[in-house]
Short mmCIF file of C-alpha atoms (C1' of nucleotides) in Angstrom, two decimals:
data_model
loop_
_atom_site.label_atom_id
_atom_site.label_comp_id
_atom_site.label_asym_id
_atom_site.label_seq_id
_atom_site.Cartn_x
_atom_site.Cartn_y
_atom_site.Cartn_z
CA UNK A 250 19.21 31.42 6.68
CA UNK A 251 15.84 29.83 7.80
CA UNK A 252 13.49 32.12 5.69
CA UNK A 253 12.60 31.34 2.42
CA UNK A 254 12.21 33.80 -0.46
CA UNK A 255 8.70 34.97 -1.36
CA UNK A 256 8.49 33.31 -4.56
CA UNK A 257 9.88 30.17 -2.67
CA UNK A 258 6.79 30.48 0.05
CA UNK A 259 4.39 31.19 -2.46
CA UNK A 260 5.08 28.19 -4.70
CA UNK A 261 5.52 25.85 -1.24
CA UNK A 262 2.34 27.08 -0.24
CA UNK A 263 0.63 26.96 -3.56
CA UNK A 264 1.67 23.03 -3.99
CA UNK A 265 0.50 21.85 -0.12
CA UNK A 266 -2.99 23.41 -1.36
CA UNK A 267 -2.53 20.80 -4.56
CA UNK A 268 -1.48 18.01 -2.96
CA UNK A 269 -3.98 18.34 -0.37
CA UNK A 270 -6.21 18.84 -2.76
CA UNK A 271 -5.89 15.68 -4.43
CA UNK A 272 -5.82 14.15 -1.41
CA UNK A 273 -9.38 15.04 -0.57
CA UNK A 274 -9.97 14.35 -3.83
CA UNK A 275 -9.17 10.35 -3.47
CA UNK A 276 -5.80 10.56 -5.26
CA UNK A 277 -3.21 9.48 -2.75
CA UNK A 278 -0.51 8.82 -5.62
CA UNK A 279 0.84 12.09 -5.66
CA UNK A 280 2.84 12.13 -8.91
CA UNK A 281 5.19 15.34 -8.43
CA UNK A 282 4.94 15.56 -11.71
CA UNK A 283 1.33 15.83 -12.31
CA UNK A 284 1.52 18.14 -9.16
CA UNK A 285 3.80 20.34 -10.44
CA UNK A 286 1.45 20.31 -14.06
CA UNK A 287 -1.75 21.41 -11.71
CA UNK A 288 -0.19 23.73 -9.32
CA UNK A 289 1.23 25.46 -12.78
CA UNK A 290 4.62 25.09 -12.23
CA UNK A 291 7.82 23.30 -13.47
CA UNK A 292 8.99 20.00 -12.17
CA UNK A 293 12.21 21.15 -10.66
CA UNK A 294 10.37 23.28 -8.57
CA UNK A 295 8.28 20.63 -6.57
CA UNK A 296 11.37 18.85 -6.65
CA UNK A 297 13.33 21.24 -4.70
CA UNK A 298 10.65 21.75 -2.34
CA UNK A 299 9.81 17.97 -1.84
CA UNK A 300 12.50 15.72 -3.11
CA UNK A 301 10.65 12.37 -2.66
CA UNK A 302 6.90 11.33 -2.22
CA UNK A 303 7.41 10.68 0.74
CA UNK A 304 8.45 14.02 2.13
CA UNK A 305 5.54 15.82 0.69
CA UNK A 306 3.78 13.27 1.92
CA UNK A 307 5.18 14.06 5.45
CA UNK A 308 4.64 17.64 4.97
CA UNK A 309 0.51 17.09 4.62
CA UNK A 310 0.47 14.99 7.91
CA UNK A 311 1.80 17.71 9.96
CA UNK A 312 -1.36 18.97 11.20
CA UNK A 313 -3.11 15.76 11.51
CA UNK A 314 0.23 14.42 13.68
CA UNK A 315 -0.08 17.88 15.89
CA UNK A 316 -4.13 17.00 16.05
CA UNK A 317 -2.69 13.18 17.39
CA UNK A 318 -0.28 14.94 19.61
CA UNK A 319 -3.06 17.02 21.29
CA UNK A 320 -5.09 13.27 21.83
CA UNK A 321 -1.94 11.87 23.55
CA UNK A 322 -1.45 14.63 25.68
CA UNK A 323 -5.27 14.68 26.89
CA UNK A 324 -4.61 10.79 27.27
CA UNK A 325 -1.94 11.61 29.67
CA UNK A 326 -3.45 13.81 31.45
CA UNK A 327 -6.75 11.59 32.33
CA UNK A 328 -7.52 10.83 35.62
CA UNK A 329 -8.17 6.68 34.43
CA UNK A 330 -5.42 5.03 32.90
CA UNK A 331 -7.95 3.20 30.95
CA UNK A 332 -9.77 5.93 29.83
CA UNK A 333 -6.47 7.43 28.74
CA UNK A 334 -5.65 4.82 26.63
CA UNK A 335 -9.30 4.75 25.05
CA UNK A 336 -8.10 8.29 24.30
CA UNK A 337 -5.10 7.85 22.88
CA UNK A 338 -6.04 4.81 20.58
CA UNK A 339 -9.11 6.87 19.03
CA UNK A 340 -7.63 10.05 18.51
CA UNK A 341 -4.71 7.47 16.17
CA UNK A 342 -7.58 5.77 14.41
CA UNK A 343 -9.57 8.91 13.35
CA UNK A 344 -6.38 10.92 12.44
CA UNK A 345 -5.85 8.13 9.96
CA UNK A 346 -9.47 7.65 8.99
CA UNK A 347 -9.45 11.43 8.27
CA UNK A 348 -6.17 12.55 6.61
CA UNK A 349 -4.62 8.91 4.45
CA UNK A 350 -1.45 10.87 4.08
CA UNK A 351 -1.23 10.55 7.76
CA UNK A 352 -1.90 7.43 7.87
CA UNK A 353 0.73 6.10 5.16
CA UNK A 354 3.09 8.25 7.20
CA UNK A 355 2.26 6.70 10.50
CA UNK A 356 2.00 3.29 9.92
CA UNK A 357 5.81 3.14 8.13
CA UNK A 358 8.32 3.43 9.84
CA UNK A 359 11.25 6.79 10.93
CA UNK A 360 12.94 7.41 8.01
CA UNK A 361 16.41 9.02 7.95
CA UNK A 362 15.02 10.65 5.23
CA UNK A 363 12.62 12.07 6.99
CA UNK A 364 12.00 15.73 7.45
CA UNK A 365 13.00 17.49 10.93
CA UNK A 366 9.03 18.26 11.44
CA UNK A 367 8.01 14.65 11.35
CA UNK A 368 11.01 13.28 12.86
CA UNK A 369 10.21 15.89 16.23
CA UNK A 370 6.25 15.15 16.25
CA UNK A 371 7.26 11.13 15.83
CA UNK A 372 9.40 11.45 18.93
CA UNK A 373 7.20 13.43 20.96
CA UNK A 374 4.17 11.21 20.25
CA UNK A 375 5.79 8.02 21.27
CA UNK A 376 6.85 9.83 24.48
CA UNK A 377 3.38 10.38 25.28
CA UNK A 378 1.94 6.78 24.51
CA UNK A 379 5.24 5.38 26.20
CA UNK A 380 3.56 7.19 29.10
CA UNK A 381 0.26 6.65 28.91
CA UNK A 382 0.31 3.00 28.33
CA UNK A 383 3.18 2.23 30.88
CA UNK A 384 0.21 3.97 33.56
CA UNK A 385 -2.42 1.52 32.18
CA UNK A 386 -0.08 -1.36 32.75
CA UNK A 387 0.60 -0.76 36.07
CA UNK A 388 -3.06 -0.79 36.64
CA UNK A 389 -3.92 -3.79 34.94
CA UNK A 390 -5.82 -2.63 32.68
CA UNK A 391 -4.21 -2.90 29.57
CA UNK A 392 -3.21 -6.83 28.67
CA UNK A 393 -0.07 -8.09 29.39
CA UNK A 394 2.43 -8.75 26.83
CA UNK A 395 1.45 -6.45 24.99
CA UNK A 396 4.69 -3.48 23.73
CA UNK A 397 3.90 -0.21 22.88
CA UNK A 398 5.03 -0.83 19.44
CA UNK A 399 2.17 -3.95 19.12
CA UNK A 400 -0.38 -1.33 20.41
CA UNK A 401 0.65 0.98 17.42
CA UNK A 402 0.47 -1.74 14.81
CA UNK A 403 -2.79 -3.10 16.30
CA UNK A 404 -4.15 0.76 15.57
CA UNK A 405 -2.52 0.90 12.19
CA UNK A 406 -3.97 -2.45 11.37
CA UNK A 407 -7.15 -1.17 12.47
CA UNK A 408 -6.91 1.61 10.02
CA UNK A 409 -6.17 -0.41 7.29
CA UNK A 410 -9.22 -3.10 8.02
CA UNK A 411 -11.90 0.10 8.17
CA UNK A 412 -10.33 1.79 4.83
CA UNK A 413 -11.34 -2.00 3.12
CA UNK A 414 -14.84 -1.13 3.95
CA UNK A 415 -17.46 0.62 1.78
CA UNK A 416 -17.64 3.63 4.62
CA UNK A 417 -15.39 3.55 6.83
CA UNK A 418 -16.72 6.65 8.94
CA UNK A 419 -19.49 4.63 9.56
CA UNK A 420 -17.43 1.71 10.92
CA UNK A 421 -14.93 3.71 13.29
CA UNK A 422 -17.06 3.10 16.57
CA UNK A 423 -17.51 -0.76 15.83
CA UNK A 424 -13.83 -1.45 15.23
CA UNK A 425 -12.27 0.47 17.82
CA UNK A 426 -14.73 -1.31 20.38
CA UNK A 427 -13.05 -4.35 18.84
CA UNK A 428 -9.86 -3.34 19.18
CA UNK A 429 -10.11 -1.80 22.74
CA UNK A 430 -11.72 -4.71 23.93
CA UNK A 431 -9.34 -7.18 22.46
CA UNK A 432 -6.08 -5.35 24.25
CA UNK A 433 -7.71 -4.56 27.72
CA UNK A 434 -6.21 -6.58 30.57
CA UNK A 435 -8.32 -9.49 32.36
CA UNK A 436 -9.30 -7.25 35.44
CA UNK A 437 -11.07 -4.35 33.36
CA UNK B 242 -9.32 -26.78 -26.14
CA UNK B 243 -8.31 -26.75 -22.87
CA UNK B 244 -4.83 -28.09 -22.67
CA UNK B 245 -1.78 -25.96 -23.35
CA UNK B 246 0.17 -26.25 -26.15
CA UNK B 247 3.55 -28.29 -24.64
CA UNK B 248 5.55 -25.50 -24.64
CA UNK B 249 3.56 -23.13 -23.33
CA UNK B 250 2.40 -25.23 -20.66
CA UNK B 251 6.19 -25.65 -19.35
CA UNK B 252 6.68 -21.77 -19.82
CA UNK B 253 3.65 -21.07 -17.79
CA UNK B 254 5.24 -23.47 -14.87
CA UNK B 255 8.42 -21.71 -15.26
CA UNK B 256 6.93 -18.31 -14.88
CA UNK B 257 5.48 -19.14 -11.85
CA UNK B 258 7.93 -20.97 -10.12
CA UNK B 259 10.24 -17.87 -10.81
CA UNK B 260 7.29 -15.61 -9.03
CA UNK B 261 7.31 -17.61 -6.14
CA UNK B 262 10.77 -17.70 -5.73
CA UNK B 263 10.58 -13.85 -6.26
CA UNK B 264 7.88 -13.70 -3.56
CA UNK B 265 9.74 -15.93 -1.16
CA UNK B 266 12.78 -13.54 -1.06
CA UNK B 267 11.16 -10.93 -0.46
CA UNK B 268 9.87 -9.03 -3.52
CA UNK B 269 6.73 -8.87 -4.11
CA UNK B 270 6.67 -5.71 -6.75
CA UNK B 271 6.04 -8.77 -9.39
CA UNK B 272 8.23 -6.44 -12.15
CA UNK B 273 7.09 -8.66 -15.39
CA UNK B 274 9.75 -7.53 -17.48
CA UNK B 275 12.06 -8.83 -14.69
CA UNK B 276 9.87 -11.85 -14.21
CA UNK B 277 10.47 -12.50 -17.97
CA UNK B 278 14.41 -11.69 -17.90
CA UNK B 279 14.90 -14.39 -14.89
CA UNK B 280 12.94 -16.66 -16.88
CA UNK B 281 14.37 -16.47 -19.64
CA UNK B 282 12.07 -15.78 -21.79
CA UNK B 283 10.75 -12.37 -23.97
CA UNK B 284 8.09 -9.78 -21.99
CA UNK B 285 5.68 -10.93 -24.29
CA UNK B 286 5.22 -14.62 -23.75
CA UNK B 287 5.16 -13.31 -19.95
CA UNK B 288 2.17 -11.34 -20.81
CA UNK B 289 0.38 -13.88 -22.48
CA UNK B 290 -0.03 -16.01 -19.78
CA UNK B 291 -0.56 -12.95 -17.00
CA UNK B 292 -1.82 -10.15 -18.62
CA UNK B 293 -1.38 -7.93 -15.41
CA UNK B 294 0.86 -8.27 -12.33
CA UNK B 295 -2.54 -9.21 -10.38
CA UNK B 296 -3.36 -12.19 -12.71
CA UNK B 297 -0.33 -13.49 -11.54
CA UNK B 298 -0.78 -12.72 -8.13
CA UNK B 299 -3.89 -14.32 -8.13
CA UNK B 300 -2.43 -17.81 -9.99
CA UNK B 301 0.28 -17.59 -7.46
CA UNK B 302 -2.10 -17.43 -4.27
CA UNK B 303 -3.79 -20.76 -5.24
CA UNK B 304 -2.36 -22.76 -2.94
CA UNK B 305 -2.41 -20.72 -0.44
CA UNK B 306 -6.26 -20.25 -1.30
CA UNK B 307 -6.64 -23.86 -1.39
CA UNK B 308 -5.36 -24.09 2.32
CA UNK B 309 -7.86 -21.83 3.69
CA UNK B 310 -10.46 -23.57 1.85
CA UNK B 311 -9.77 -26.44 4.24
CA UNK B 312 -9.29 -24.85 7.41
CA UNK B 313 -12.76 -23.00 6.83
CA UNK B 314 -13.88 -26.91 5.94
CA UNK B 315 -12.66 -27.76 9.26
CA UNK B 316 -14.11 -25.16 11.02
CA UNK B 317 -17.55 -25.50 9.97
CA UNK B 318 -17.65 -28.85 10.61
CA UNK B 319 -16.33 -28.48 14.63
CA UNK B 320 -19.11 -29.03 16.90
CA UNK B 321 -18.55 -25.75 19.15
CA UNK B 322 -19.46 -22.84 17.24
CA UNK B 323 -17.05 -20.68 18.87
CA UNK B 324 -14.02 -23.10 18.24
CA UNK B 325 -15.02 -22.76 14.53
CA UNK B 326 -14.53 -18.93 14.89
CA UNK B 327 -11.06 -19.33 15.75
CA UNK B 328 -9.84 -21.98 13.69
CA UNK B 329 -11.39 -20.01 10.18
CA UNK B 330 -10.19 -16.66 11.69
CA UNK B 331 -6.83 -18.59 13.07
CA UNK B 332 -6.61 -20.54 9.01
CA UNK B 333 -7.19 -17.00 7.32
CA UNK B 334 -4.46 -15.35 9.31
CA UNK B 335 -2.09 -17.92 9.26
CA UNK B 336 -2.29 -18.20 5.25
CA UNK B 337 -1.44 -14.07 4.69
CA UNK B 338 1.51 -14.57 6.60
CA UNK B 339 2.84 -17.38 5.09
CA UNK B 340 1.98 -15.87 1.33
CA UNK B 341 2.39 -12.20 1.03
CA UNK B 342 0.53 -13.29 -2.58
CA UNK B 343 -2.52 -14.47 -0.95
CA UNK B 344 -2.59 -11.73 1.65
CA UNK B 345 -2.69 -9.16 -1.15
CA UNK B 346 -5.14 -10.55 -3.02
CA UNK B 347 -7.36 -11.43 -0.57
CA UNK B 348 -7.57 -8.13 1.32
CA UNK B 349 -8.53 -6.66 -2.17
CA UNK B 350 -12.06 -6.85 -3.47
CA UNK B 351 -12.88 -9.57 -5.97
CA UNK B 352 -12.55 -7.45 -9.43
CA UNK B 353 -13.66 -8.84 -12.71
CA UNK B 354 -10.81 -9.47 -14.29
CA UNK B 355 -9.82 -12.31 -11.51
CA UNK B 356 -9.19 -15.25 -12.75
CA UNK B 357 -12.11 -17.80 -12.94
CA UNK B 358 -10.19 -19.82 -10.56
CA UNK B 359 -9.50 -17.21 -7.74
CA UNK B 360 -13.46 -16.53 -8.15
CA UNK B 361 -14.61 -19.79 -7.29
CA UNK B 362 -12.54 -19.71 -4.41
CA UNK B 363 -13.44 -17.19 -2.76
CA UNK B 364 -17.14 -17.75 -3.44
CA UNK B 365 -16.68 -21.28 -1.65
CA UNK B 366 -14.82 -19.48 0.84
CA UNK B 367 -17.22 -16.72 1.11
CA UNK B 368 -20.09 -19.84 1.95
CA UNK B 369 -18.28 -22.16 4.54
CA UNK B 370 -17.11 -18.57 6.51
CA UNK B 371 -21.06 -17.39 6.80
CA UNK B 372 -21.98 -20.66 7.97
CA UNK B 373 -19.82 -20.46 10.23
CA UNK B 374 -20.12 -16.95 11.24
CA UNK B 375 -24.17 -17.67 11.29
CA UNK B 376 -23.94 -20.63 13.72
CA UNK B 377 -21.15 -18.72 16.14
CA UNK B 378 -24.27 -15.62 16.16
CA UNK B 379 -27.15 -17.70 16.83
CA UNK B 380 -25.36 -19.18 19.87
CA UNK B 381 -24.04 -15.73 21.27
CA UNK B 382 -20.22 -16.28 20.67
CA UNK B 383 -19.97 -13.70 17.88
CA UNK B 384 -20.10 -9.86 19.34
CA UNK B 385 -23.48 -8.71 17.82
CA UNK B 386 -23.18 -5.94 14.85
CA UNK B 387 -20.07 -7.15 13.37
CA UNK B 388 -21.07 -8.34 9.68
CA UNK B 389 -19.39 -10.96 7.90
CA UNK B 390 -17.37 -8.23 5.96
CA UNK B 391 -16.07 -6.77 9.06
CA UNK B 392 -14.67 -9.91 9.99
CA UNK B 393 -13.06 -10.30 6.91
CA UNK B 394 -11.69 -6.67 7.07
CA UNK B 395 -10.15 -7.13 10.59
CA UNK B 396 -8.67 -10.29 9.90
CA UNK B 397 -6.78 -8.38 6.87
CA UNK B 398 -6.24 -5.89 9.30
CA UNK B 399 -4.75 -7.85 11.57
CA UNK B 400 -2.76 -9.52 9.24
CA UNK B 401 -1.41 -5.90 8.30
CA UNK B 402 -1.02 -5.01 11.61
CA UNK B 403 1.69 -8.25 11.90
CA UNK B 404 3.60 -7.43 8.98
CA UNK B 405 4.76 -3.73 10.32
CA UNK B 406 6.76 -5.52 13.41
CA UNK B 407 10.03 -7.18 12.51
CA UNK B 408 9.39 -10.58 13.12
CA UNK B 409 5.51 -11.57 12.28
CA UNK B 410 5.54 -14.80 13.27
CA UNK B 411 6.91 -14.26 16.34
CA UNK B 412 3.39 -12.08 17.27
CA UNK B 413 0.59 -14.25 15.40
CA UNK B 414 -0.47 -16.18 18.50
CA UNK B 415 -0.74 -12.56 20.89
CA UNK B 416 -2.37 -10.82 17.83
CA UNK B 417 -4.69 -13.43 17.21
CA UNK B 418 -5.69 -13.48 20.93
CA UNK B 419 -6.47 -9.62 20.76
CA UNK B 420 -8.60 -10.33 17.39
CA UNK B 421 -10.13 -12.95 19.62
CA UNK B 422 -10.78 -11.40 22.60
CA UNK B 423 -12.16 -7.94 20.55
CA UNK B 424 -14.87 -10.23 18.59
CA UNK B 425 -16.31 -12.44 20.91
CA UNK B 426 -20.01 -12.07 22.24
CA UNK B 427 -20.37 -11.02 25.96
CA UNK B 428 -21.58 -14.46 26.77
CA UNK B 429 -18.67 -16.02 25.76
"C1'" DA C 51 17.53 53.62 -7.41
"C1'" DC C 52 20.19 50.04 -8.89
"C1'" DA C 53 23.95 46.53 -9.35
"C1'" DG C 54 25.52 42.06 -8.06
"C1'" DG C 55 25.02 37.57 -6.70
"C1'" DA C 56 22.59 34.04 -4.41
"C1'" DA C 57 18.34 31.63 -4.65
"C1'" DA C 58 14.78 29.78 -7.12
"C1'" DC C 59 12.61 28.61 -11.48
"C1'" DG C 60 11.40 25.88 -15.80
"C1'" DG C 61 11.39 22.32 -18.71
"C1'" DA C 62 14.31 19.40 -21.66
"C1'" DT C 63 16.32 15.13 -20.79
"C1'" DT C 64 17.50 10.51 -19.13
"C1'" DG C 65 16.24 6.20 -17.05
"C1'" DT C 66 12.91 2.67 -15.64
"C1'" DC C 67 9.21 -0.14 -16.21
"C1'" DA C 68 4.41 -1.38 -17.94
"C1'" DA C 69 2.14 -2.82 -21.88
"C1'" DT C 70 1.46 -3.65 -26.93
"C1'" DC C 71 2.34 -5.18 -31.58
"C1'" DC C 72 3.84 -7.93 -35.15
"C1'" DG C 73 7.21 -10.70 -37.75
"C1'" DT C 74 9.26 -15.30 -36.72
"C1'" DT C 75 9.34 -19.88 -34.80
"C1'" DT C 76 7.41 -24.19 -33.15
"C1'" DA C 77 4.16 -27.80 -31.87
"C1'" DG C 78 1.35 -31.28 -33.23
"C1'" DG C 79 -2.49 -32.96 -36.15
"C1'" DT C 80 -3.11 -34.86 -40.94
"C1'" DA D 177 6.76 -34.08 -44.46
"C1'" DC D 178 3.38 -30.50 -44.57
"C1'" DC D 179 0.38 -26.95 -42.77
"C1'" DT D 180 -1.81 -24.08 -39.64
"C1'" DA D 181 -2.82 -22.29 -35.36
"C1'" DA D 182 -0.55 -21.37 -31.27
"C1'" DA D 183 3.09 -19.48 -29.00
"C1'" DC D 184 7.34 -16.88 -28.92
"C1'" DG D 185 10.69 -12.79 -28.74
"C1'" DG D 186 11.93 -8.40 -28.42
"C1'" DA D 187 11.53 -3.76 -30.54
"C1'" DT D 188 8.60 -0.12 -29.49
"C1'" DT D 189 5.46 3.21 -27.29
"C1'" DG D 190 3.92 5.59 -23.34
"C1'" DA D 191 3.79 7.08 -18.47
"C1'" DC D 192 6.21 8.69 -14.83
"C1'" DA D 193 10.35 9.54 -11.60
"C1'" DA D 194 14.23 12.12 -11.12
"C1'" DT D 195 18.16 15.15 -12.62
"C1'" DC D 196 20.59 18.91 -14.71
"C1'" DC D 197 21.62 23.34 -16.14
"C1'" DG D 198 20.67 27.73 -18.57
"C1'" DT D 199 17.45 31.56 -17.35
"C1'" DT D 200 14.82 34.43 -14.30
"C1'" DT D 201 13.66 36.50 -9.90
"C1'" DC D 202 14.35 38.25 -5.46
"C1'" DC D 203 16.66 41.07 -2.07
"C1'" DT D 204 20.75 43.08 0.05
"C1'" DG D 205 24.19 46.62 0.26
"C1'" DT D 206 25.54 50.82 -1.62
#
DNA sequence: ACAGGAAACGGATTGTCAATCCGTTTAGGT
DNA sequence: ACCTAAACGGATTGACAATCCGTTTCCTGT
């Protein structure tokens, strides 16, 4: 049975809009427990629905990971290899600048614990870079030595350096310039 | 007064030595109550001496503070401006990874309940790294529109950015380059 | 319409750890 | 040796994660 009952839907529903809530709201703790107290239901619920942090966590980056997605596969369809990757880094910075759920998602690593969802977008997204990137190296115009997997830590480490700031918004171009400048290859 | 009472200077030593040995395997949650247990000693002698987990963070990081303090010595003294960029960036680095302590307290703002210590440190630290952040500016080396700050945040971000791979070390010298590279002035 | 049973709910409960409080012990000056 | 301030130990309180199970709600088949 994939559907859920419509008291089950409703209170799934209902605690996303919580935990998103406090999300916005600065509050990236996420106690189930003072969810569960706000969205006006018992613990055991939110339980059942998320067992762990970290998979309600992984249910509020879903759209921000399908907004990523969408960046890598513009990336890969860009005429420049450059340009693509330019695309590809950006649309991973500002995900993470916009939704921190995403980013704490992101930057760990697969977990078998993970949910389906997450698991699916993770493996499509580093399809796309693997893509992408391997293009740009070919070219030149990313620097050698570089692995796909030091290109995502170089973003999430970007991330982290612009949420130590006072606005990071205000930062974003700066620090990717940085960034993109410090992994393009010799001949760009 | 300013010396310890005997005993409580040799529990304070004890206490830390335990930390860092808790640090240098790999746990750096800094449980006090377990802190106290492998010590030996009751919770609330541990409290005494750190009233919160970051007090102690902050007495353990010392050292490592201490180091930086001299490579940022060192660099301000080098008679290429640029040079003096990378050994302070290089010194900074180099120090997180060694001392997850350090890393973490560094990368966080300075609060007021730091110890008087940890505050005089980074105020000397804060000096020698704008004179040598002023001198790389005047001369062109230094990408124009980064502020001190920013510096300081992408250093920390680069130091995050090593601890997701597997083996950190292994990537300092190729992250560092990219940290580099991104920050230098055109002219360079 | 309604009966039966699976699915979901609620919240009491247990376990862990931070942090405090206060009666007891100890160091070290006189 | 005495005395006092300093330091100690660990019981206790409080916050929160996580589980468990008796009760309630949905929805399917008749």
């Amino acid at each position: 049975m994939t559907s859920l009952r419509a008291d089950a839907a409703r209170n799934r529903a209902l605690l996303l809009a919580t935990a998103r809530q406090a999300v916005a709201s600065g509050d990236l703790s996420l106690q189930l427990n003072e969810m569960a107290r706000r969205a006006g239901m018992g613990v055991g619920t939110v339980y059942r629905h998320f067992p762990t942090r970290r998979a309600l966590l992984e249910a509020l980056a879903e759209p921000a990971f399908a907004a990523v997605l969408d960046g890598a596969r513009t990336a890969s369809l860009h005429d420049d290899p450059w340009t693509g990757v330019e695309i590809l880094l950006r649309a991973l910075l500002l995900q993470q600048l916009a939704d921190p759920a995403f980013a704490e998602v992101i930057a760990s690593p697969a977990t078998d614990d993970a949910i389906p969802q997450t698991t699916a977008q993770r493996n499509e997204f580093n399809a796309l870079a693997r893509t992408v990137l391997a293009r740009a190296r070919e070219t030149g115009a990313l620097r050698p030595g570089l692995t796909d997997e030091d290109l995502h830590h170089l973003v999430c480490g970007t991330a982290f350096a612009l949420g130590l700031g006072p606005t990071p918004a205000a930062r974003v171009d700066a620090y990717l310039r940085v960034l993109l400048d410090g992994v393009a290859g010799r001949a760009e």
